[in-house]
PDB file of N, CA, C and O in Angstrom:
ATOM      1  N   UNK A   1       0.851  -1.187   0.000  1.00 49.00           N
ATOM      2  CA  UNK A   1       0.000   0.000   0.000  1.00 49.00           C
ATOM      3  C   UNK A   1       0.887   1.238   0.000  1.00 49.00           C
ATOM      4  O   UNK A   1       1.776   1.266   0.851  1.00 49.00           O
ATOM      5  N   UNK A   2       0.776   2.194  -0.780  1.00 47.00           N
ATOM      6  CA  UNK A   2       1.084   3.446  -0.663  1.00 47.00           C
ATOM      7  C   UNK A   2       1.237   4.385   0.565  1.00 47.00           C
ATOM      8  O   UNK A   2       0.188   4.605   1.172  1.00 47.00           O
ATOM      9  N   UNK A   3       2.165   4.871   0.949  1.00 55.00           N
ATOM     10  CA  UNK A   3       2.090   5.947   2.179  1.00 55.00           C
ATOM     11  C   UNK A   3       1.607   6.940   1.634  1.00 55.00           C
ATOM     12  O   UNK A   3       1.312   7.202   0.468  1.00 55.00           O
ATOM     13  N   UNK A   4       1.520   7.759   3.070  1.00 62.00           N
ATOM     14  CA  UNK A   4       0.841   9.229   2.564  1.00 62.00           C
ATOM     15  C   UNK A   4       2.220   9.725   1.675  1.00 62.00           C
ATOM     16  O   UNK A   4       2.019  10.345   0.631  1.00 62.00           O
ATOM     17  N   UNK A   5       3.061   9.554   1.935  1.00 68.00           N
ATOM     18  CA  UNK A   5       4.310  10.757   1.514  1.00 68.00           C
ATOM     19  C   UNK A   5       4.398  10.232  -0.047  1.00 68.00           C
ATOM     20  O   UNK A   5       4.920  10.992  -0.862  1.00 68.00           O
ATOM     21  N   UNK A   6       3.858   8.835  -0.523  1.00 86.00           N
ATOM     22  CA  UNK A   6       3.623   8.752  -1.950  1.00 86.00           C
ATOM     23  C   UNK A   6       2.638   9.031  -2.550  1.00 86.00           C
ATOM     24  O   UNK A   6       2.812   8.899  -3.761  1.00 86.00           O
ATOM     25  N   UNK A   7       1.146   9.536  -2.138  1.00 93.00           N
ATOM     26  CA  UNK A   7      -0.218   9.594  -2.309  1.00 93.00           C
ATOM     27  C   UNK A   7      -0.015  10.405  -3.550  1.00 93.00           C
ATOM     28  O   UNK A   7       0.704  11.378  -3.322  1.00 93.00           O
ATOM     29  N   UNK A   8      -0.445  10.309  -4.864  1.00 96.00           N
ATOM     30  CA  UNK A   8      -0.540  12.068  -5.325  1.00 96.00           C
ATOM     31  C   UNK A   8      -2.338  12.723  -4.889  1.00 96.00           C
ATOM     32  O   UNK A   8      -3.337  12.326  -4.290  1.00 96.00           O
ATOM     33  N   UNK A   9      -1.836  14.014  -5.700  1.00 97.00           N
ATOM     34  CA  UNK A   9      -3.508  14.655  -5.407  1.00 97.00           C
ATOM     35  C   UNK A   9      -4.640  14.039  -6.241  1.00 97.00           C
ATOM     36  O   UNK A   9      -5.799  14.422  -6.085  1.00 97.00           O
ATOM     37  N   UNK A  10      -4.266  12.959  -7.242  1.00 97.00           N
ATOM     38  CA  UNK A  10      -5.766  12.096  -7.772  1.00 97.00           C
ATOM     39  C   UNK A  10      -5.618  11.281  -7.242  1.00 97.00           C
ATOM     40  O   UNK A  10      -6.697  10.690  -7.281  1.00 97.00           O
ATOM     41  N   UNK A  11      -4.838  10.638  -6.587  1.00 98.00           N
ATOM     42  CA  UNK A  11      -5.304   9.415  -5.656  1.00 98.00           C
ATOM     43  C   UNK A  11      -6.068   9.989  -4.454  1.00 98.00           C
ATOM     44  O   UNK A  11      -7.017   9.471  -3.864  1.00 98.00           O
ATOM     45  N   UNK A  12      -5.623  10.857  -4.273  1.00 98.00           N
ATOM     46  CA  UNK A  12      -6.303  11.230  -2.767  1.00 98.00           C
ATOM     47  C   UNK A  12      -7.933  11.849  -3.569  1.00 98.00           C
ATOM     48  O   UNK A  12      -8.978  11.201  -3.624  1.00 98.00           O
ATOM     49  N   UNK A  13      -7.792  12.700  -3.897  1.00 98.00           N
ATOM     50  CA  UNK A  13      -9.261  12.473  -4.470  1.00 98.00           C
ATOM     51  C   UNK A  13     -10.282  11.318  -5.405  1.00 98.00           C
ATOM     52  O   UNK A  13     -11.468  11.386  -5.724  1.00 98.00           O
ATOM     53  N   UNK A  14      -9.401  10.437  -5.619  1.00 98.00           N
ATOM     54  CA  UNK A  14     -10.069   9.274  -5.696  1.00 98.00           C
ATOM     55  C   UNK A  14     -10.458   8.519  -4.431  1.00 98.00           C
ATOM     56  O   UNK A  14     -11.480   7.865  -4.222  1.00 98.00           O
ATOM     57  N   UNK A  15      -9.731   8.683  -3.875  1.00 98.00           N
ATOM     58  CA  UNK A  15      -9.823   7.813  -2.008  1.00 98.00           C
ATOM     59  C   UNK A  15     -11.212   9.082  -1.594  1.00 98.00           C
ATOM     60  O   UNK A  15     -12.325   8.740  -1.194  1.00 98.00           O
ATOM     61  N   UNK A  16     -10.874  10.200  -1.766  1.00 98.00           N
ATOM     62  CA  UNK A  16     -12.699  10.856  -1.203  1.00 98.00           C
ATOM     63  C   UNK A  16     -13.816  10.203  -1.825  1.00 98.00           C
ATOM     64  O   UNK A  16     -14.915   9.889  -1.369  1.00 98.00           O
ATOM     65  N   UNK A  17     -13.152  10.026  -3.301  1.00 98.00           N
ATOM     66  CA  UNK A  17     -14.255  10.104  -4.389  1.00 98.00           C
ATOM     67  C   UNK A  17     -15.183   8.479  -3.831  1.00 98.00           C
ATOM     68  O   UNK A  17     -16.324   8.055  -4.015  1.00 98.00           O
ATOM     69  N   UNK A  18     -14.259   8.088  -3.276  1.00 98.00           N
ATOM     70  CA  UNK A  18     -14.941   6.407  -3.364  1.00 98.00           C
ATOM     71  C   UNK A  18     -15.238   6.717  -1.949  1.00 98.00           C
ATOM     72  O   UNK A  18     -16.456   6.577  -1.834  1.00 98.00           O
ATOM     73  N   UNK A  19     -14.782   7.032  -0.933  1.00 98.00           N
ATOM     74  CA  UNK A  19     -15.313   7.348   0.097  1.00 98.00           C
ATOM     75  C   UNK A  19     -16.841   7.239   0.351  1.00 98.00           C
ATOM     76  O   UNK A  19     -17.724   6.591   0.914  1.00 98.00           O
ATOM     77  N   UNK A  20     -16.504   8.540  -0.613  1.00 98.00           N
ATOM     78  CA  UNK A  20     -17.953   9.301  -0.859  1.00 98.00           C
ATOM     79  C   UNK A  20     -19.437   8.338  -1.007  1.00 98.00           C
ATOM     80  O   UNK A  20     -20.388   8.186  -0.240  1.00 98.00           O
ATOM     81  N   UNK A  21     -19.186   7.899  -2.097  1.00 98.00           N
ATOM     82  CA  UNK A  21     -19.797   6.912  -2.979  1.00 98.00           C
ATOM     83  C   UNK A  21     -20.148   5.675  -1.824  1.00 98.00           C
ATOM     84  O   UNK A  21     -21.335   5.351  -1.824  1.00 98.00           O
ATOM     85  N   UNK A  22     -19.439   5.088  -1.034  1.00 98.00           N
ATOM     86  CA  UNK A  22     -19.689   4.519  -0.593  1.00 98.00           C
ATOM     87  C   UNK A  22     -20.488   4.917   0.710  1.00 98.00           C
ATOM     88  O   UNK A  22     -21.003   4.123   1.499  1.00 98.00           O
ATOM     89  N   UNK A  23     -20.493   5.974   0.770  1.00 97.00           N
ATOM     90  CA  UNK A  23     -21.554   6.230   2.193  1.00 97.00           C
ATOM     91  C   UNK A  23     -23.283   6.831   1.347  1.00 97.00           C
ATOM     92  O   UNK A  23     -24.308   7.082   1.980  1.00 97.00           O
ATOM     93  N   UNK A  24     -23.134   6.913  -0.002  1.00 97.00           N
ATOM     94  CA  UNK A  24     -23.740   7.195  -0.394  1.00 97.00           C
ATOM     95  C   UNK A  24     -24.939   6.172  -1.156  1.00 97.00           C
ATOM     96  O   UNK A  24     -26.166   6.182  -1.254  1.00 97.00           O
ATOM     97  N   UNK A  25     -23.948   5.405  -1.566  1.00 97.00           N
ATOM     98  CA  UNK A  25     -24.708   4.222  -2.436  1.00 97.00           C
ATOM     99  C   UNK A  25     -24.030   2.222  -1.693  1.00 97.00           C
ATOM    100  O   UNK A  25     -24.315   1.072  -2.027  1.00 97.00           O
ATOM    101  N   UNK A  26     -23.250   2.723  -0.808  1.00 97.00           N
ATOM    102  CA  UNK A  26     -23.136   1.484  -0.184  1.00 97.00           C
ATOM    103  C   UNK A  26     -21.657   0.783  -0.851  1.00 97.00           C
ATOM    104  O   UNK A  26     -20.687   1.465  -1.184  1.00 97.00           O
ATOM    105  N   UNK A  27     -21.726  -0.564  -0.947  1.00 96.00           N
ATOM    106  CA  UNK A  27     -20.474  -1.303  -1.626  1.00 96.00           C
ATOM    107  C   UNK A  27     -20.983  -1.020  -3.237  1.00 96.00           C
ATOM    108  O   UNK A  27     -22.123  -0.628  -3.486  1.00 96.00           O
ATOM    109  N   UNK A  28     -20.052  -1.258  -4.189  1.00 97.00           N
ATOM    110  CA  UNK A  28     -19.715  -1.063  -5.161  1.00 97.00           C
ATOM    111  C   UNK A  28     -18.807  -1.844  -5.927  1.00 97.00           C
ATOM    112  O   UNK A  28     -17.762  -2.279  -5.444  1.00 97.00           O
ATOM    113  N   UNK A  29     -19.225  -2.073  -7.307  1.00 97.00           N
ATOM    114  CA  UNK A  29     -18.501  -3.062  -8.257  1.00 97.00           C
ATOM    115  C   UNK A  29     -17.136  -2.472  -8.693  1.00 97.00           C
ATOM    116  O   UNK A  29     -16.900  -1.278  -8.508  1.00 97.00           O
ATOM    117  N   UNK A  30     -16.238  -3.301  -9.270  1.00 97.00           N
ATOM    118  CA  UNK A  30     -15.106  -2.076 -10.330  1.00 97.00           C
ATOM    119  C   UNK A  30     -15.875  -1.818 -11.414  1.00 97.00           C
ATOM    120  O   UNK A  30     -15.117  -1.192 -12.154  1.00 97.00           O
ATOM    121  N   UNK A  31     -16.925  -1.923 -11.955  1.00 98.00           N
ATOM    122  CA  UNK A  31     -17.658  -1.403 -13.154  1.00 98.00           C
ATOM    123  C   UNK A  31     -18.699  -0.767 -12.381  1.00 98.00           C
ATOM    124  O   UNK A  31     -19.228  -0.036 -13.218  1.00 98.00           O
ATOM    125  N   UNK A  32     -19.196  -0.633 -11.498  1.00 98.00           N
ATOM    126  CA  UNK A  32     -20.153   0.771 -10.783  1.00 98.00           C
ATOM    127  C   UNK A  32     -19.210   1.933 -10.418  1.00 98.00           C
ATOM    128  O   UNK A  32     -19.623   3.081 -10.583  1.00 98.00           O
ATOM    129  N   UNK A  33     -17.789   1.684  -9.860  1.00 98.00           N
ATOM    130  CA  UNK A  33     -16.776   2.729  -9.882  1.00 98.00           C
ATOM    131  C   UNK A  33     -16.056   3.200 -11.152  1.00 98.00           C
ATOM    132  O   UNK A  33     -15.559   4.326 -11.151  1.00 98.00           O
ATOM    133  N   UNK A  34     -15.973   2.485 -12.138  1.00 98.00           N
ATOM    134  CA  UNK A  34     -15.212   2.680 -13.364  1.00 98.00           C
ATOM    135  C   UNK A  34     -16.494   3.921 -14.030  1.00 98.00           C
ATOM    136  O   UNK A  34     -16.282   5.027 -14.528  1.00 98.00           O
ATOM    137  N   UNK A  35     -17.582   3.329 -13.833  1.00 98.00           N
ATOM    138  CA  UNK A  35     -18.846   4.235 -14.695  1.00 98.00           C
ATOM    139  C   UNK A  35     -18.970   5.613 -13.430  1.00 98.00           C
ATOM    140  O   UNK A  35     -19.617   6.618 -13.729  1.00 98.00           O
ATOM    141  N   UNK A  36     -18.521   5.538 -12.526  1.00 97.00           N
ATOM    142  CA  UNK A  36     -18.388   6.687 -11.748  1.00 97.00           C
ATOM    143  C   UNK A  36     -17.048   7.753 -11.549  1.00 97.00           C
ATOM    144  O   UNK A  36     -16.851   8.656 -10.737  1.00 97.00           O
ATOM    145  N   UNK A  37     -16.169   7.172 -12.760  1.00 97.00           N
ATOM    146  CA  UNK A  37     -15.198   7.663 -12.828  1.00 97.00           C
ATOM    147  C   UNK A  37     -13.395   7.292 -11.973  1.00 97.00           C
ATOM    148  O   UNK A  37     -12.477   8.064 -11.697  1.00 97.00           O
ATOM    149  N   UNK A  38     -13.486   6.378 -11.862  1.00 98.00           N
ATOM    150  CA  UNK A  38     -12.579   5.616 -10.831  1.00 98.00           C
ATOM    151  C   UNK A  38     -11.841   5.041 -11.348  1.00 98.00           C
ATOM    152  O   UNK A  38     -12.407   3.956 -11.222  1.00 98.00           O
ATOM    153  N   UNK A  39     -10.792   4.770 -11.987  1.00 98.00           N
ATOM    154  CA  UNK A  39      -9.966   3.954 -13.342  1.00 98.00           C
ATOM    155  C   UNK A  39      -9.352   2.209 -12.280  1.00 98.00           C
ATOM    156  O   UNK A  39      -8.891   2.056 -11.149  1.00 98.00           O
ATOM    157  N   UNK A  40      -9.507   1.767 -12.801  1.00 98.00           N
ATOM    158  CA  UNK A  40      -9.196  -0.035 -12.367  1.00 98.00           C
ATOM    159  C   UNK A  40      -7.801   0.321 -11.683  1.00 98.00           C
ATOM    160  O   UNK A  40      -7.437   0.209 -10.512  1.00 98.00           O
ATOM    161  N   UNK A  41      -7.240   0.722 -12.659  1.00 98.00           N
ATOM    162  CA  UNK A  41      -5.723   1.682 -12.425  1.00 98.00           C
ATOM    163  C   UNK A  41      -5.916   2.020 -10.384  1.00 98.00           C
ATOM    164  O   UNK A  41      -5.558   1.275  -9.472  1.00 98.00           O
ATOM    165  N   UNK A  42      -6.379   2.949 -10.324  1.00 98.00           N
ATOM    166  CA  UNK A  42      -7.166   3.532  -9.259  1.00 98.00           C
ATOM    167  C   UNK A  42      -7.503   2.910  -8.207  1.00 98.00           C
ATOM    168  O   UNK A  42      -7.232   3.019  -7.011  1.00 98.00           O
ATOM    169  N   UNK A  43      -8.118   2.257  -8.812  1.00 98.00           N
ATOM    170  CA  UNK A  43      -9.125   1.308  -7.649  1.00 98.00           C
ATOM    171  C   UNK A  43      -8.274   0.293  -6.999  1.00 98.00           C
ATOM    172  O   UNK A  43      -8.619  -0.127  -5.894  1.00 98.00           O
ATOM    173  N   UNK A  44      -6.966  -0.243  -7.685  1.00 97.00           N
ATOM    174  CA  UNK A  44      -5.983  -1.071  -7.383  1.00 97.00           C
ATOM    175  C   UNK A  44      -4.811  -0.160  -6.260  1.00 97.00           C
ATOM    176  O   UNK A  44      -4.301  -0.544  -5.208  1.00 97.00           O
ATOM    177  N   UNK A  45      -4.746   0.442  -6.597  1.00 97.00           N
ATOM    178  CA  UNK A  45      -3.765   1.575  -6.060  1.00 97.00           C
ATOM    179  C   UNK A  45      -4.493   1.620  -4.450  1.00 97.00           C
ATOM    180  O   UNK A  45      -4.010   1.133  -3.428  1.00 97.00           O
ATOM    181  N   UNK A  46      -5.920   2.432  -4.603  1.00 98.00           N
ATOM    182  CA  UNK A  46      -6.748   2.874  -3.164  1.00 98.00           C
ATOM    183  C   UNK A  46      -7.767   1.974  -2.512  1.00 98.00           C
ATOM    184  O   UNK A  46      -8.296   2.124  -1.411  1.00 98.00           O
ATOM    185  N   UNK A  47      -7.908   1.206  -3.215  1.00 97.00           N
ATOM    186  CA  UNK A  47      -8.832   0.370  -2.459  1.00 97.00           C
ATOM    187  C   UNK A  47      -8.677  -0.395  -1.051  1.00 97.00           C
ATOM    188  O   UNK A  47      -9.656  -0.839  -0.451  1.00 97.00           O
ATOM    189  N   UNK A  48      -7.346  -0.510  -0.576  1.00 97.00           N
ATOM    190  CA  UNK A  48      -6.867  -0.896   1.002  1.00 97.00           C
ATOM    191  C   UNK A  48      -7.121   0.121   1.476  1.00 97.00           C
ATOM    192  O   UNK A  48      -7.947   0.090   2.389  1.00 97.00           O
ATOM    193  N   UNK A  49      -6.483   1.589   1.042  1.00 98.00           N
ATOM    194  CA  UNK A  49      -6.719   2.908   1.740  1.00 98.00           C
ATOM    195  C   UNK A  49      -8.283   3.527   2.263  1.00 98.00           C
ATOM    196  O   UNK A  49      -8.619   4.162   3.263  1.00 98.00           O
ATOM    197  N   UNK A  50      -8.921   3.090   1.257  1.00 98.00           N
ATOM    198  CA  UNK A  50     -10.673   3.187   1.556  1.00 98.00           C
ATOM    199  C   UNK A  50     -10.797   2.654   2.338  1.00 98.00           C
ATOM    200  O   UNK A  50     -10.681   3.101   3.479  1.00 98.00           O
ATOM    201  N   UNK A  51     -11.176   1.106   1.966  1.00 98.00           N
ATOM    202  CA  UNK A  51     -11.590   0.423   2.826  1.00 98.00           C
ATOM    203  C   UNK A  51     -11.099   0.400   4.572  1.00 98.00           C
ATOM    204  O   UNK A  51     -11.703  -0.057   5.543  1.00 98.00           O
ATOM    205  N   UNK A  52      -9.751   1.097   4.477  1.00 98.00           N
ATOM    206  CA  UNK A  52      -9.433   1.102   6.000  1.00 98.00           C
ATOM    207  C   UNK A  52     -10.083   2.273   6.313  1.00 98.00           C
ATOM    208  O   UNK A  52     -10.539   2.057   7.436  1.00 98.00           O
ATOM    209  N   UNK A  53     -10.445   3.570   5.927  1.00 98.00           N
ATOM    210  CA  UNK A  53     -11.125   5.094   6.072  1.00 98.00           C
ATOM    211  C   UNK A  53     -12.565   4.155   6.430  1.00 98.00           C
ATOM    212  O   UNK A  53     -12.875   4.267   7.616  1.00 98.00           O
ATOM    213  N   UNK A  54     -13.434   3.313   5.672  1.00 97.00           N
ATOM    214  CA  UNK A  54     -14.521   3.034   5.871  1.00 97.00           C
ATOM    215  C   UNK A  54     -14.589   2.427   7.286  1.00 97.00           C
ATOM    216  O   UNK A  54     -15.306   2.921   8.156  1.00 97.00           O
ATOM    217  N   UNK A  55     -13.550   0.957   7.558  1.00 98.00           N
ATOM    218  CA  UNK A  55     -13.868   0.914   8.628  1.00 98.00           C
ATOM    219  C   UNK A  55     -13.374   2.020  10.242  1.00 98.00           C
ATOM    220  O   UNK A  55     -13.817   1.985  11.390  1.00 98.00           O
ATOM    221  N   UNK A  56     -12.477   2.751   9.699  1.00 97.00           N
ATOM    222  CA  UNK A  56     -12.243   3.455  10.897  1.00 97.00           C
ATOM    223  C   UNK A  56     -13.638   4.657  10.998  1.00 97.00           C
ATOM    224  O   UNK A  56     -13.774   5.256  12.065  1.00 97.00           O
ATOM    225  N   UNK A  57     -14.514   4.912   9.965  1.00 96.00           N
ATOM    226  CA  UNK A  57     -15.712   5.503  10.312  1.00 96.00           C
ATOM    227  C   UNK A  57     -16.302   4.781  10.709  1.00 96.00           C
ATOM    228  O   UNK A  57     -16.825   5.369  11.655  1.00 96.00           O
ATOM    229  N   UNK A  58     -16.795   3.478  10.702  1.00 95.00           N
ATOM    230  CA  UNK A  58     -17.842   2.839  11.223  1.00 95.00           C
ATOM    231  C   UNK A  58     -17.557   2.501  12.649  1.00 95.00           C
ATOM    232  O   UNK A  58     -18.466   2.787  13.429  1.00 95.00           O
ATOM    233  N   UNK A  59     -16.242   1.827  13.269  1.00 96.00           N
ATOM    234  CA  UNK A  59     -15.722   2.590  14.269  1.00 96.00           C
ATOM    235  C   UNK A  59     -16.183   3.353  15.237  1.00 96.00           C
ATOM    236  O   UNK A  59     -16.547   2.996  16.357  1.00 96.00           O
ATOM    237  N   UNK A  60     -16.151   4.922  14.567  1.00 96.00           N
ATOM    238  CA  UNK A  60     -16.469   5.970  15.232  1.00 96.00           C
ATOM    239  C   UNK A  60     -17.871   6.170  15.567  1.00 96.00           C
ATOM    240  O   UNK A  60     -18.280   6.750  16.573  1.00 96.00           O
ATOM    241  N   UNK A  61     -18.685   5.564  14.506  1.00 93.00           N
ATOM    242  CA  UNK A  61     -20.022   5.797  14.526  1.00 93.00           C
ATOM    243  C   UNK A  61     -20.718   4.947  15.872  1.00 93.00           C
ATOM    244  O   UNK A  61     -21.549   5.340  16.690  1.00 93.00           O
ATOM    245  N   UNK A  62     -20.082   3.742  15.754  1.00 95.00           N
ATOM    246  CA  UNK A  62     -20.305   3.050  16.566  1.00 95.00           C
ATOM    247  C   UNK A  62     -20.147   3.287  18.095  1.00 95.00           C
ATOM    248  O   UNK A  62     -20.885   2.676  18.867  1.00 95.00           O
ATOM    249  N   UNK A  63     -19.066   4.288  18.627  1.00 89.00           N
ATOM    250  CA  UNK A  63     -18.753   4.401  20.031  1.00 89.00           C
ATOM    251  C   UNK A  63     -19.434   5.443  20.638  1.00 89.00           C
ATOM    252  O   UNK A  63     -19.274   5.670  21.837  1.00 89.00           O
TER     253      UNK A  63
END
């Protein structure tokens, strides 16, 4: 996985972008993210990084 000190600024707005999406519309395919703008490219790169943001919100929500 990528550190922050390698992140660029479209990964990190891809990591909101799916964020996003996912509090919005729930889990998601690589072809419901690809048609939402998310490149496979992308999704390979951030998808540990999300998914750890998701559970450290649910987490929070929870306590």
């Amino acid at each position: 996985m990528n550190t922050n000190d390698n992140v660029t600024d479209a990964d990190r707005e891809d990591r909101d972008t799916m964020f996003r999406l996912y509090q919005e519309r729930g889990a998601m395919t690589d072809k419901e993210l690809v048609a939402a703008g998310i490149s496979v490219e992308s999704q390979g790169r951030n998808a540990a990084a999300v998914a750890e943001m998701i559970r450290l919100h649910e987490m929070a929500e929870a306590a």
